[in-house]
Amino acid sequence: MLIAKKLTKIFNNGVLALNEVSLTVDKGEFVFLVGASGAGKSTFLNLVIRQEVPTSGVISVNQQNIAYLKKKEIAYLRRCIGVIFQDYKLLPQKTVYENVSFAMEVIGTKAKVIKPRVYTVLELVGLLNKAHVLPSELSGGQQQRVCLARAIVNRPLLLLADEPTGNLDPDTSWEIMDLLSEINKRGTTIVMATHNREIVDGLQKRVIALDRGRLVRDTPKGGYALET
Amino acid sequence: MKPRSFFYFLHEALLGLVRNRLMSLTAMGIITVGLFLFGLFLLVTANLQYFTDLAWGEIELRVFLKPAVTNQAAIGKQLSALPGVQSVTYISKAEGAVSLEKMFNNNHLFLDEENPLPDAFNLTLTKTADPEELTRLVTAIPGIDEIVFGQDFVKFMEIAIRLVMVAGLILLFLTGLAVLYIVVNTIQLTVYARRKEIEIMKLVGATDAFVRWPFLLEGIILGLLGAGLALLLLREGYTYLVFRLQHYRRFLPLLTGKEINLTLTVSLLSMGLFFGGFGSHISLKRYLKV
Ligand SMILES: Nc1ncnc2c1ncn2[C@@H]1O[C@H](COP(=O)(O)OP(=O)(O)OP(=O)(O)O)[C@@H](O)[C@H]1O
Ligand SMILES: [Mg+2]
């Protein structure tokens, strides 16, 4: 599903954000990406969706090397990847429904497909009764669920989450994690960058740790830190 | 482009215009002023050209022969065969003398044996005649002494047209820059107002074309609205002018509104399209890194 070989990213300002990272994520896996601030987690995710271009090394998604994509191919790559963020990135003037349907409209989905699909994902994330309110009227957890609904509405193969619980209290964080587990059970591969020790320890999934751009640990079922 | 997408783009473009209405109105106003000037330039040059063409139709050229020439008839034939010559009239030295005497009301201006006038031909020209080319051809005929243009005025008009053209083009170029500048800035504002939407669109895999079209349409709508307004003002204004000046038609022949409307409409609308489309294109190139 996702393969990186000696993946290296040096930013224009000279910062070495990723240093020869090699890893493989199979279809259906749930992977935590952990590491201190500045370790390179976000950079890795940005390379996967082709927001950034690698300095050297290989990164491929679905057996396709994405280092050399044409603009149009980048668009199509992104259609099979969903992304959620710490700050949700919802459009404030659009309702919950519109925020989600927007993601389908802009890739040219037929109107009659959009409506039932949006309601289905809103039901999945438990926001059917909030479909026509604005994001500003929602709690942080609810906003994150809208973001999640938008990320999965186009049925991506891969879901990337960059600190999705970063702004949420522990209970709400667990709600989001339950949803992510549910989505993962339905077959979507998930890579989640996080600082949340409690969640990583609690779920005992595969953990990949980065430290100053280097991959320092890859445990199949582990916790946030190395067991002592 | 699918029709469904087109309506989406149009809706987004109109939304952009309405959201930033002050800037949009300003941009439209500037485009109107710019294209109004452009239209004015077209009207002035077209009328000058028309005026000159009419004058050419009435112009006479007088070709004087050398005194020794005896094959007048052959030269006459050669002259009438030249391109742009409408008619040729032979005026012998005797006839020339008579007409001069008439002009001065003096029957004994010349004594027969000392008439100093050369034989001559009067040429009238067609509208399409090229005076310089004709001069060259006529001079090349052996036996021709001198050519005199009936009206220096026409020459003057040709120069005037050229001057108006050059000055007008410089002015139009500057106006064009100003129009482009304002369109670029207007579209840039909408791009800025929508940066979050654009970010999301790109993230979920909208194609570049999809992201760009609404902005391009926005520019095009601005351009066409500006052009439409300029066109309305010019056509109404010109029709009124022609109406007011109809009594002076004999001295100041003007093209009628009908004769010029098509050119004016096509030129202005395509200029509007160009400025709107090209302006937003530049703006997208500069401010929409996709
Ligand atoms: N666009 C950029 N230009 C230059 N340097 C960057 C850029 N983005 C990130 N960096 C640098 O690259 C390094 C890795 O950043 P990254 O955002 O990947 O870390 P992170 O692991 O996501 O951290 P956090 O947990 O704080 O989100 C940091 O030193 C950061 O300053
Ligand atoms: Mg980060």
Coordinates of C-alpha atoms and ligand atoms in Angstrom, one line a residue:
Chain A
M1 CA 0.0 0.0 0.0
L2 CA 2.7 2.5 1.1
I3 CA 6.4 2.0 0.6
A4 CA 9.3 4.3 1.4
K5 CA 12.9 3.5 0.6
K6 CA 15.7 5.7 1.9
L7 CA 13.3 8.5 1.8
T8 CA 15.0 11.8 2.5
K9 CA 13.7 15.3 2.6
I10 CA 15.9 18.4 3.0
F11 CA 14.0 21.7 3.0
N12 CA 15.3 24.7 1.1
N13 CA 16.5 26.2 4.4
G14 CA 18.8 23.2 4.9
V15 CA 16.7 21.4 7.5
L16 CA 17.1 17.7 7.2
A17 CA 13.5 16.6 8.1
L18 CA 13.7 13.0 7.0
N19 CA 16.9 11.0 6.8
E20 CA 16.8 7.8 4.7
V21 CA 13.5 6.5 6.1
S22 CA 12.5 3.0 4.8
L23 CA 9.2 1.4 5.7
T24 CA 6.3 -0.6 4.3
V25 CA 2.7 -0.3 5.3
D26 CA 0.4 -3.1 4.0
K27 CA -3.2 -2.8 3.0
G28 CA -5.6 -2.7 6.0
E29 CA -2.9 -1.8 8.6
F30 CA -3.3 0.8 11.4
V31 CA 0.1 2.5 12.1
F32 CA 1.0 5.1 14.7
L33 CA 3.8 7.5 13.7
V34 CA 5.4 8.8 16.9
G35 CA 8.3 11.1 17.8
A36 CA 9.1 14.4 19.4
S37 CA 8.1 17.7 17.9
G38 CA 10.1 18.3 14.8
A39 CA 10.9 14.6 14.3
G40 CA 9.5 14.7 10.8
K41 CA 6.1 13.1 11.2
S42 CA 4.1 15.8 9.3
T43 CA 6.8 16.0 6.6
F44 CA 6.4 12.2 6.0
L45 CA 2.6 12.6 5.6
N46 CA 3.1 15.6 3.3
L47 CA 5.3 13.5 1.1
V48 CA 2.7 10.8 0.9
I49 CA 0.1 13.3 -0.4
R50 CA 2.6 15.0 -2.6
Q51 CA 2.4 18.3 -0.8
E52 CA 6.2 18.1 -0.7
V53 CA 8.6 16.4 -3.1
P54 CA 11.3 14.1 -1.7
T55 CA 14.9 15.2 -2.0
S56 CA 16.0 11.6 -2.6
G57 CA 14.7 8.1 -2.2
V58 CA 11.5 6.4 -3.3
I59 CA 8.0 6.8 -2.1
S60 CA 5.2 4.8 -3.6
V61 CA 1.5 4.6 -3.0
N62 CA -0.5 1.7 -4.4
Q63 CA 2.5 0.4 -6.3
Q64 CA 3.0 3.8 -8.0
N65 CA 6.2 5.8 -7.5
I66 CA 4.8 9.3 -6.7
A67 CA 8.1 11.2 -7.0
Y68 CA 7.4 11.8 -10.7
L69 CA 3.8 12.7 -11.1
K70 CA 2.2 15.1 -13.5
K71 CA -0.1 17.7 -12.0
K72 CA -3.2 15.8 -13.1
E73 CA -1.9 12.5 -11.6
I74 CA -1.3 14.3 -8.3
A75 CA -5.0 15.2 -8.2
Y76 CA -5.9 11.5 -8.9
L77 CA -3.4 10.3 -6.3
R78 CA -5.1 12.5 -3.7
R79 CA -8.5 11.1 -4.5
C80 CA -7.5 7.8 -3.0
I81 CA -6.0 9.4 0.1
G82 CA -8.1 11.0 2.9
V83 CA -6.5 13.4 5.3
I84 CA -7.5 14.8 8.7
F85 CA -5.8 17.5 10.7
Q86 CA -5.3 18.7 14.2
D87 CA -7.1 22.0 13.3
Y88 CA -9.8 20.4 11.2
K89 CA -9.6 22.8 8.3
L90 CA -13.3 23.2 7.8
L91 CA -14.8 26.0 5.7
P92 CA -16.5 28.3 8.1
Q93 CA -19.2 29.6 5.7
K94 CA -20.4 26.2 4.7
T95 CA -22.6 23.9 6.7
V96 CA -21.5 20.5 7.9
Y97 CA -23.3 18.9 5.0
E98 CA -21.7 21.3 2.5
N99 CA -18.3 20.8 4.0
V100 CA -18.5 17.2 3.2
S101 CA -20.3 17.4 -0.1
F102 CA -17.7 20.0 -1.3
A103 CA -15.1 17.2 -1.3
M104 CA -17.2 15.2 -3.7
E105 CA -18.4 18.2 -5.9
V106 CA -14.9 19.4 -6.6
I107 CA -13.8 16.1 -8.1
G108 CA -16.8 16.0 -10.3
T109 CA -19.1 13.5 -8.6
K110 CA -22.6 13.2 -9.9
A111 CA -25.2 15.1 -7.8
K112 CA -27.4 12.1 -7.2
V113 CA -24.4 10.1 -5.9
I114 CA -23.4 12.9 -3.5
K115 CA -26.5 13.3 -1.4
P116 CA -26.9 9.7 -0.2
R117 CA -23.2 9.3 0.3
V118 CA -22.8 12.4 2.4
Y119 CA -25.7 11.3 4.7
T120 CA -24.2 7.9 5.0
V121 CA -20.9 9.2 6.3
L122 CA -22.5 11.8 8.5
E123 CA -24.5 8.9 10.1
L124 CA -21.3 6.9 10.5
V125 CA -19.7 9.8 12.4
G126 CA -22.9 10.4 14.4
L127 CA -23.6 13.9 13.0
L128 CA -26.8 13.4 11.1
N129 CA -28.7 15.8 13.4
K130 CA -26.1 18.5 12.8
A131 CA -26.0 18.3 9.0
H132 CA -27.2 21.9 8.5
V133 CA -25.4 23.8 11.1
L134 CA -22.2 25.8 10.7
P135 CA -18.9 24.4 12.1
S136 CA -18.7 27.3 14.5
E137 CA -21.7 25.9 16.4
L138 CA -19.9 22.5 17.0
S139 CA -17.6 21.3 19.7
G140 CA -14.0 20.4 18.8
G141 CA -14.8 16.7 18.8
Q142 CA -17.7 17.2 16.5
Q143 CA -15.7 19.4 14.2
Q144 CA -13.0 16.6 14.0
R145 CA -15.8 14.2 13.1
V146 CA -16.8 16.5 10.2
C147 CA -13.2 16.5 9.1
L148 CA -13.2 12.8 9.3
A149 CA -16.4 12.5 7.3
R150 CA -15.0 14.7 4.6
A151 CA -11.8 12.6 4.5
I152 CA -13.6 9.3 4.0
V153 CA -16.5 10.4 1.8
N154 CA -14.6 9.7 -1.4
R155 CA -13.8 6.2 -0.1
P156 CA -10.0 6.5 0.1
L157 CA -7.7 3.4 0.3
L158 CA -5.5 5.3 2.7
L159 CA -6.3 7.6 5.5
L160 CA -3.7 9.9 7.0
A161 CA -4.3 11.6 10.3
D162 CA -1.9 14.3 11.6
E163 CA -2.4 14.6 15.3
P164 CA -6.2 14.3 15.1
T165 CA -6.6 14.4 18.8
G166 CA -4.2 17.2 19.4
N167 CA -6.9 19.7 20.4
L168 CA -9.3 17.3 22.1
D169 CA -9.8 16.2 25.7
P170 CA -9.2 12.5 26.5
D171 CA -12.8 11.3 26.3
T172 CA -13.4 13.0 23.0
S173 CA -10.1 11.7 21.7
W174 CA -11.2 8.2 22.4
E175 CA -14.4 8.8 20.5
I176 CA -12.4 9.8 17.5
M177 CA -10.1 6.7 17.9
D178 CA -13.2 4.4 18.1
L179 CA -14.3 5.9 14.8
L180 CA -10.9 5.5 13.2
S181 CA -10.8 1.8 14.4
E182 CA -14.2 1.3 12.9
I183 CA -13.1 2.8 9.5
N184 CA -9.9 0.7 9.7
K185 CA -12.0 -2.4 10.2
R186 CA -13.9 -1.6 7.1
G187 CA -10.7 -1.9 5.1
T188 CA -9.1 1.5 5.0
T189 CA -5.4 1.7 5.8
I190 CA -4.6 4.3 8.4
V191 CA -1.4 6.1 9.3
M192 CA -1.7 8.4 12.3
A193 CA 0.9 10.8 13.5
T194 CA 0.5 11.5 17.2
H195 CA 2.0 12.6 20.6
N196 CA -0.8 11.0 22.5
R197 CA 0.9 8.4 24.7
E198 CA -2.2 7.2 26.3
I199 CA -3.9 6.3 23.0
V200 CA -0.9 4.6 21.5
D201 CA -0.3 2.6 24.7
G202 CA -4.0 1.7 25.0
L203 CA -4.5 0.4 21.4
Q204 CA -1.3 -1.7 21.0
K205 CA -1.0 -1.2 17.2
R206 CA 2.1 -1.0 15.0
V207 CA 4.3 1.9 16.1
I208 CA 6.9 3.6 14.0
A209 CA 9.1 6.1 15.8
L210 CA 11.0 8.9 14.3
D211 CA 13.8 10.9 15.9
R212 CA 15.2 13.9 14.2
G213 CA 14.3 12.5 10.8
R214 CA 15.5 9.0 11.4
L215 CA 13.4 5.9 11.8
V216 CA 14.5 4.6 15.2
R217 CA 11.9 1.9 15.9
D218 CA 9.2 -0.1 14.1
T219 CA 7.3 -2.5 16.5
P220 CA 4.3 -4.6 15.3
K221 CA 2.3 -4.2 18.5
G222 CA 3.8 -1.7 20.8
G223 CA 3.4 1.4 23.0
Y224 CA 4.5 5.0 22.7
A225 CA 7.9 4.4 24.2
L226 CA 10.3 1.5 24.2
E227 CA 9.3 -1.0 26.9
T228 CA 11.8 -1.0 29.7
Chain B
M1 CA -16.3 20.6 -19.8
K2 CA -19.4 18.9 -18.5
P3 CA -22.4 21.2 -18.3
R4 CA -22.8 20.4 -14.6
S5 CA -19.3 21.6 -14.0
F6 CA -19.9 24.7 -16.1
F7 CA -22.8 25.8 -13.9
Y8 CA -20.8 25.1 -10.8
F9 CA -18.0 27.3 -12.2
L10 CA -20.4 30.0 -13.2
H11 CA -22.0 30.0 -9.8
E12 CA -18.6 30.2 -8.1
A13 CA -17.5 33.0 -10.4
L14 CA -20.6 35.1 -9.8
L15 CA -20.2 34.5 -6.1
G16 CA -16.7 35.8 -6.3
L17 CA -17.8 38.9 -8.1
V18 CA -20.6 39.6 -5.6
R19 CA -18.4 39.0 -2.5
N20 CA -15.9 41.5 -3.7
R21 CA -18.4 43.8 -5.3
L22 CA -16.5 47.1 -4.8
M23 CA -13.4 45.8 -6.4
S24 CA -15.4 44.1 -9.2
L25 CA -17.2 47.3 -9.9
T26 CA -14.0 49.3 -10.0
A27 CA -12.4 46.8 -12.3
M28 CA -15.4 46.8 -14.6
G29 CA -15.4 50.6 -14.6
I30 CA -11.7 50.6 -15.6
I31 CA -12.3 48.1 -18.3
T32 CA -15.2 50.2 -19.6
V33 CA -13.0 53.3 -19.7
G34 CA -10.2 51.4 -21.4
L35 CA -12.4 49.8 -24.0
F36 CA -14.3 53.1 -24.5
L37 CA -11.0 54.7 -25.5
F38 CA -10.2 51.8 -27.7
G39 CA -13.5 52.1 -29.4
L40 CA -13.1 55.8 -29.8
F41 CA -9.8 55.2 -31.5
L42 CA -11.4 52.7 -33.9
L43 CA -14.1 55.3 -34.7
V44 CA -11.7 58.1 -35.4
T45 CA -9.3 56.1 -37.5
A46 CA -12.2 54.4 -39.4
N47 CA -13.7 57.8 -40.2
L48 CA -10.4 59.3 -41.2
Q49 CA -9.8 56.4 -43.5
Y50 CA -13.3 56.7 -45.0
F51 CA -12.8 60.4 -45.5
T52 CA -9.5 59.9 -47.2
D53 CA -10.9 57.1 -49.4
L54 CA -13.7 59.4 -50.5
A55 CA -11.1 62.1 -51.3
W56 CA -9.1 59.7 -53.3
G57 CA -12.1 59.1 -55.5
E58 CA -12.3 62.7 -56.4
I59 CA -8.6 63.4 -56.8
E60 CA -7.0 64.3 -60.1
L61 CA -3.6 63.8 -61.2
R62 CA -2.1 65.9 -64.0
V63 CA 0.7 64.4 -66.1
F64 CA 2.7 66.8 -68.2
L65 CA 4.5 65.5 -71.3
K66 CA 7.9 66.6 -72.5
P67 CA 7.7 69.2 -75.4
A68 CA 9.3 66.8 -77.9
V69 CA 6.8 64.1 -77.5
T70 CA 4.7 63.1 -80.5
N71 CA 3.2 59.7 -79.5
Q72 CA 0.5 61.2 -77.2
A73 CA -2.1 58.5 -78.1
A74 CA 0.2 55.7 -77.2
I75 CA 1.1 57.3 -73.8
G76 CA -2.6 57.8 -73.2
K77 CA -3.2 54.1 -73.7
Q78 CA -0.4 53.2 -71.4
L79 CA -1.7 55.5 -68.7
S80 CA -5.2 54.1 -68.8
A81 CA -3.8 50.6 -68.5
L82 CA -2.1 51.4 -65.1
P83 CA -3.7 50.0 -61.9
G84 CA -5.8 52.5 -60.0
V85 CA -6.5 54.8 -62.9
Q86 CA -10.2 55.4 -63.5
S87 CA -10.2 57.7 -66.5
V88 CA -7.7 59.5 -68.7
T89 CA -8.4 62.7 -70.6
Y90 CA -6.0 64.3 -73.0
I91 CA -5.5 68.0 -72.9
S92 CA -3.5 69.3 -75.7
K93 CA -1.4 72.4 -75.3
A94 CA -4.0 74.4 -77.2
E95 CA -6.9 73.2 -74.9
G96 CA -4.7 74.0 -71.9
A97 CA -4.2 77.5 -73.2
V98 CA -8.0 77.9 -73.8
S99 CA -8.8 76.7 -70.3
L100 CA -6.2 79.0 -68.8
E101 CA -7.5 82.0 -70.8
K102 CA -10.9 81.2 -69.6
M103 CA -9.8 81.0 -66.1
F104 CA -8.2 84.4 -66.3
N105 CA -10.9 85.9 -68.5
N106 CA -8.4 86.9 -71.1
N107 CA -8.7 85.6 -74.7
H108 CA -5.2 86.6 -75.8
L109 CA -3.1 85.3 -73.0
F110 CA -0.9 83.4 -75.5
L111 CA -0.1 84.0 -79.1
D112 CA -0.4 80.8 -81.1
E113 CA 3.2 80.3 -82.0
E114 CA 4.5 81.0 -78.4
N115 CA 2.2 78.8 -76.3
P116 CA 4.6 77.6 -73.6
L117 CA 2.2 74.9 -72.2
P118 CA 3.1 71.3 -72.5
D119 CA 0.6 68.6 -73.6
A120 CA -1.0 66.9 -70.6
F121 CA -3.3 64.1 -69.4
N122 CA -5.8 64.4 -66.6
L123 CA -6.2 61.2 -64.6
T124 CA -8.9 60.4 -62.1
L125 CA -8.2 57.6 -59.7
T126 CA -10.1 54.7 -58.2
K127 CA -10.6 54.4 -54.4
T128 CA -8.1 51.6 -54.2
A129 CA -5.3 53.5 -56.0
D130 CA -1.9 53.5 -54.4
P131 CA -0.5 57.0 -55.1
E132 CA 3.1 56.2 -54.5
E133 CA 3.1 53.1 -56.7
L134 CA 1.2 55.1 -59.4
T135 CA 3.7 57.9 -59.3
R136 CA 6.5 55.4 -59.8
L137 CA 4.8 53.7 -62.7
V138 CA 3.9 57.0 -64.5
T139 CA 7.4 58.4 -64.1
A140 CA 8.7 55.2 -65.7
I141 CA 6.9 55.9 -69.0
P142 CA 9.2 57.7 -71.4
G143 CA 8.1 61.1 -72.4
I144 CA 6.6 62.1 -69.1
D145 CA 7.9 65.3 -67.7
E146 CA 6.1 66.0 -64.4
I147 CA 3.3 64.8 -62.3
V148 CA 1.2 67.1 -60.2
F149 CA -1.3 66.0 -57.6
G150 CA -4.6 67.7 -57.6
Q151 CA -4.9 67.9 -53.8
D152 CA -2.1 68.0 -51.4
F153 CA -4.9 67.6 -48.9
V154 CA -5.0 63.9 -49.5
K155 CA -1.3 63.5 -48.7
F156 CA -1.9 65.5 -45.6
M157 CA -4.7 63.1 -44.6
E158 CA -2.5 60.1 -45.0
I159 CA 0.0 61.6 -42.7
A160 CA -2.6 62.6 -40.2
I161 CA -4.0 59.0 -40.2
R162 CA -0.5 57.7 -39.5
L163 CA 0.0 60.1 -36.6
V164 CA -3.3 59.3 -35.1
M165 CA -2.5 55.6 -35.4
V166 CA 0.8 55.9 -33.7
A167 CA -0.4 58.2 -30.9
G168 CA -3.5 56.1 -30.5
L169 CA -1.6 52.8 -30.3
I170 CA 0.8 54.2 -27.6
L171 CA -2.2 55.4 -25.6
L172 CA -4.0 52.1 -26.0
F173 CA -0.9 50.2 -24.9
L174 CA -0.8 52.2 -21.7
T175 CA -4.5 51.8 -21.1
G176 CA -4.2 48.1 -21.8
L177 CA -1.5 47.8 -19.1
A178 CA -3.7 49.6 -16.6
V179 CA -6.7 47.4 -17.4
L180 CA -4.6 44.3 -17.0
Y181 CA -3.2 45.5 -13.7
I182 CA -6.6 46.1 -12.3
V183 CA -8.0 42.7 -13.5
V184 CA -5.0 40.9 -12.0
N185 CA -5.5 42.6 -8.7
T186 CA -9.2 41.9 -8.6
I187 CA -8.8 38.2 -9.3
Q188 CA -6.0 38.1 -6.8
L189 CA -8.3 39.3 -4.1
T190 CA -10.8 36.6 -4.8
V191 CA -8.0 34.0 -4.9
Y192 CA -6.9 35.3 -1.5
A193 CA -10.5 35.3 -0.1
R194 CA -10.8 31.7 -1.2
R195 CA -7.4 30.3 -0.2
K196 CA -8.9 27.9 2.3
E197 CA -11.3 26.5 -0.2
I198 CA -8.6 26.2 -2.7
E199 CA -6.4 24.3 -0.2
I200 CA -9.2 21.9 0.5
M201 CA -10.0 21.4 -3.1
K202 CA -6.4 20.6 -3.9
L203 CA -6.2 18.3 -0.9
V204 CA -9.2 16.2 -1.9
G205 CA -7.9 15.9 -5.5
A206 CA -9.6 18.5 -7.6
T207 CA -7.7 19.1 -10.8
D208 CA -6.0 22.3 -11.6
A209 CA -8.5 23.1 -14.3
F210 CA -11.3 22.7 -11.8
V211 CA -9.6 25.0 -9.4
R212 CA -8.9 27.6 -12.0
W213 CA -12.1 27.8 -14.1
P214 CA -14.2 29.9 -11.7
F215 CA -11.5 32.5 -11.5
L216 CA -11.0 32.5 -15.2
L217 CA -14.7 32.9 -15.7
E218 CA -14.8 35.7 -13.2
G219 CA -12.2 37.6 -15.3
I220 CA -14.1 36.9 -18.5
I221 CA -17.4 38.1 -17.1
L222 CA -15.7 41.3 -15.8
G223 CA -14.2 41.8 -19.3
L224 CA -17.4 41.2 -21.2
L225 CA -19.5 43.4 -18.9
G226 CA -17.0 46.2 -19.2
A227 CA -16.9 45.8 -23.0
G228 CA -20.7 45.7 -23.2
L229 CA -21.0 48.9 -21.2
A230 CA -18.3 50.6 -23.3
L231 CA -20.1 49.4 -26.5
L232 CA -23.4 50.8 -25.3
L233 CA -22.0 54.2 -24.6
L234 CA -20.0 54.3 -27.9
R235 CA -22.9 53.2 -30.1
E236 CA -25.4 55.5 -28.5
G237 CA -23.0 58.4 -28.5
Y238 CA -21.9 57.8 -32.1
T239 CA -25.4 57.5 -33.4
Y240 CA -26.3 60.8 -31.7
L241 CA -23.2 62.5 -33.1
V242 CA -23.9 61.3 -36.6
F243 CA -27.5 62.5 -36.2
R244 CA -26.4 66.0 -35.0
L245 CA -23.9 66.4 -37.8
Q246 CA -26.1 65.2 -40.6
H247 CA -26.4 68.6 -42.1
Y248 CA -22.7 68.8 -42.5
R249 CA -22.5 65.6 -44.4
R250 CA -21.2 67.2 -47.5
F251 CA -18.1 68.7 -45.8
L252 CA -17.7 66.1 -43.1
P253 CA -18.8 62.7 -44.3
L254 CA -19.1 60.2 -41.4
L255 CA -19.6 56.5 -41.5
T256 CA -23.1 55.6 -40.3
G257 CA -23.6 53.7 -37.1
K258 CA -24.8 50.7 -39.1
E259 CA -21.6 50.6 -41.2
I260 CA -19.4 50.5 -38.1
N261 CA -21.4 48.6 -35.5
L262 CA -20.3 45.2 -36.4
T263 CA -16.6 46.0 -36.4
L264 CA -17.0 47.9 -33.1
T265 CA -19.0 45.1 -31.4
V266 CA -16.6 42.4 -32.5
S267 CA -13.5 44.3 -31.6
L268 CA -14.7 45.5 -28.2
L269 CA -16.1 42.2 -27.1
S270 CA -13.0 40.3 -28.1
M271 CA -10.8 42.9 -26.3
G272 CA -12.9 42.5 -23.2
L273 CA -12.6 38.7 -23.5
F274 CA -8.9 39.0 -23.9
F275 CA -8.3 41.4 -21.0
G276 CA -10.5 39.4 -18.6
G277 CA -9.2 36.0 -19.6
F278 CA -5.5 37.0 -19.8
G279 CA -5.7 39.1 -16.7
S280 CA -7.0 36.3 -14.6
H281 CA -4.6 33.9 -16.2
I282 CA -1.7 36.1 -15.1
S283 CA -3.2 36.4 -11.6
L284 CA -3.6 32.6 -11.3
K285 CA -0.1 32.0 -12.5
R286 CA 1.2 34.3 -9.8
Y287 CA -1.0 33.7 -6.9
L288 CA -2.3 30.2 -7.3
K289 CA 0.5 27.7 -6.8
V290 CA -1.1 24.4 -7.6
Ligands
LIG1 N1 8.1 23.9 4.8 C1 9.1 23.8 5.6 N2 10.2 24.5 5.3 C2 11.3 24.4 6.1 N3 11.4 23.5 7.2 C3 10.4 22.8 7.5 C4 9.2 22.9 6.7 N4 8.3 22.0 7.3 C5 8.9 21.5 8.3 N5 10.1 21.9 8.5 C6 11.1 21.5 9.5 O1 11.3 20.1 9.3 C7 11.4 19.5 10.6 C8 10.3 18.4 10.8 O2 9.1 19.1 10.8 P1 7.7 18.3 11.0 O3 6.6 19.3 10.8 O4 7.7 17.2 10.0 O5 7.8 17.7 12.4 P2 6.7 16.9 13.3 O6 7.2 15.6 13.6 O7 5.4 16.9 12.5 O8 6.5 17.9 14.5 P3 5.2 18.2 15.4 O9 5.0 17.0 16.3 O10 5.6 19.4 16.1 O11 4.1 18.4 14.4 C9 11.3 20.6 11.6 O12 12.6 21.0 12.0 C10 10.6 21.7 10.9 O13 11.1 23.0 11.3
MG2 MG 3.5 17.8 12.7

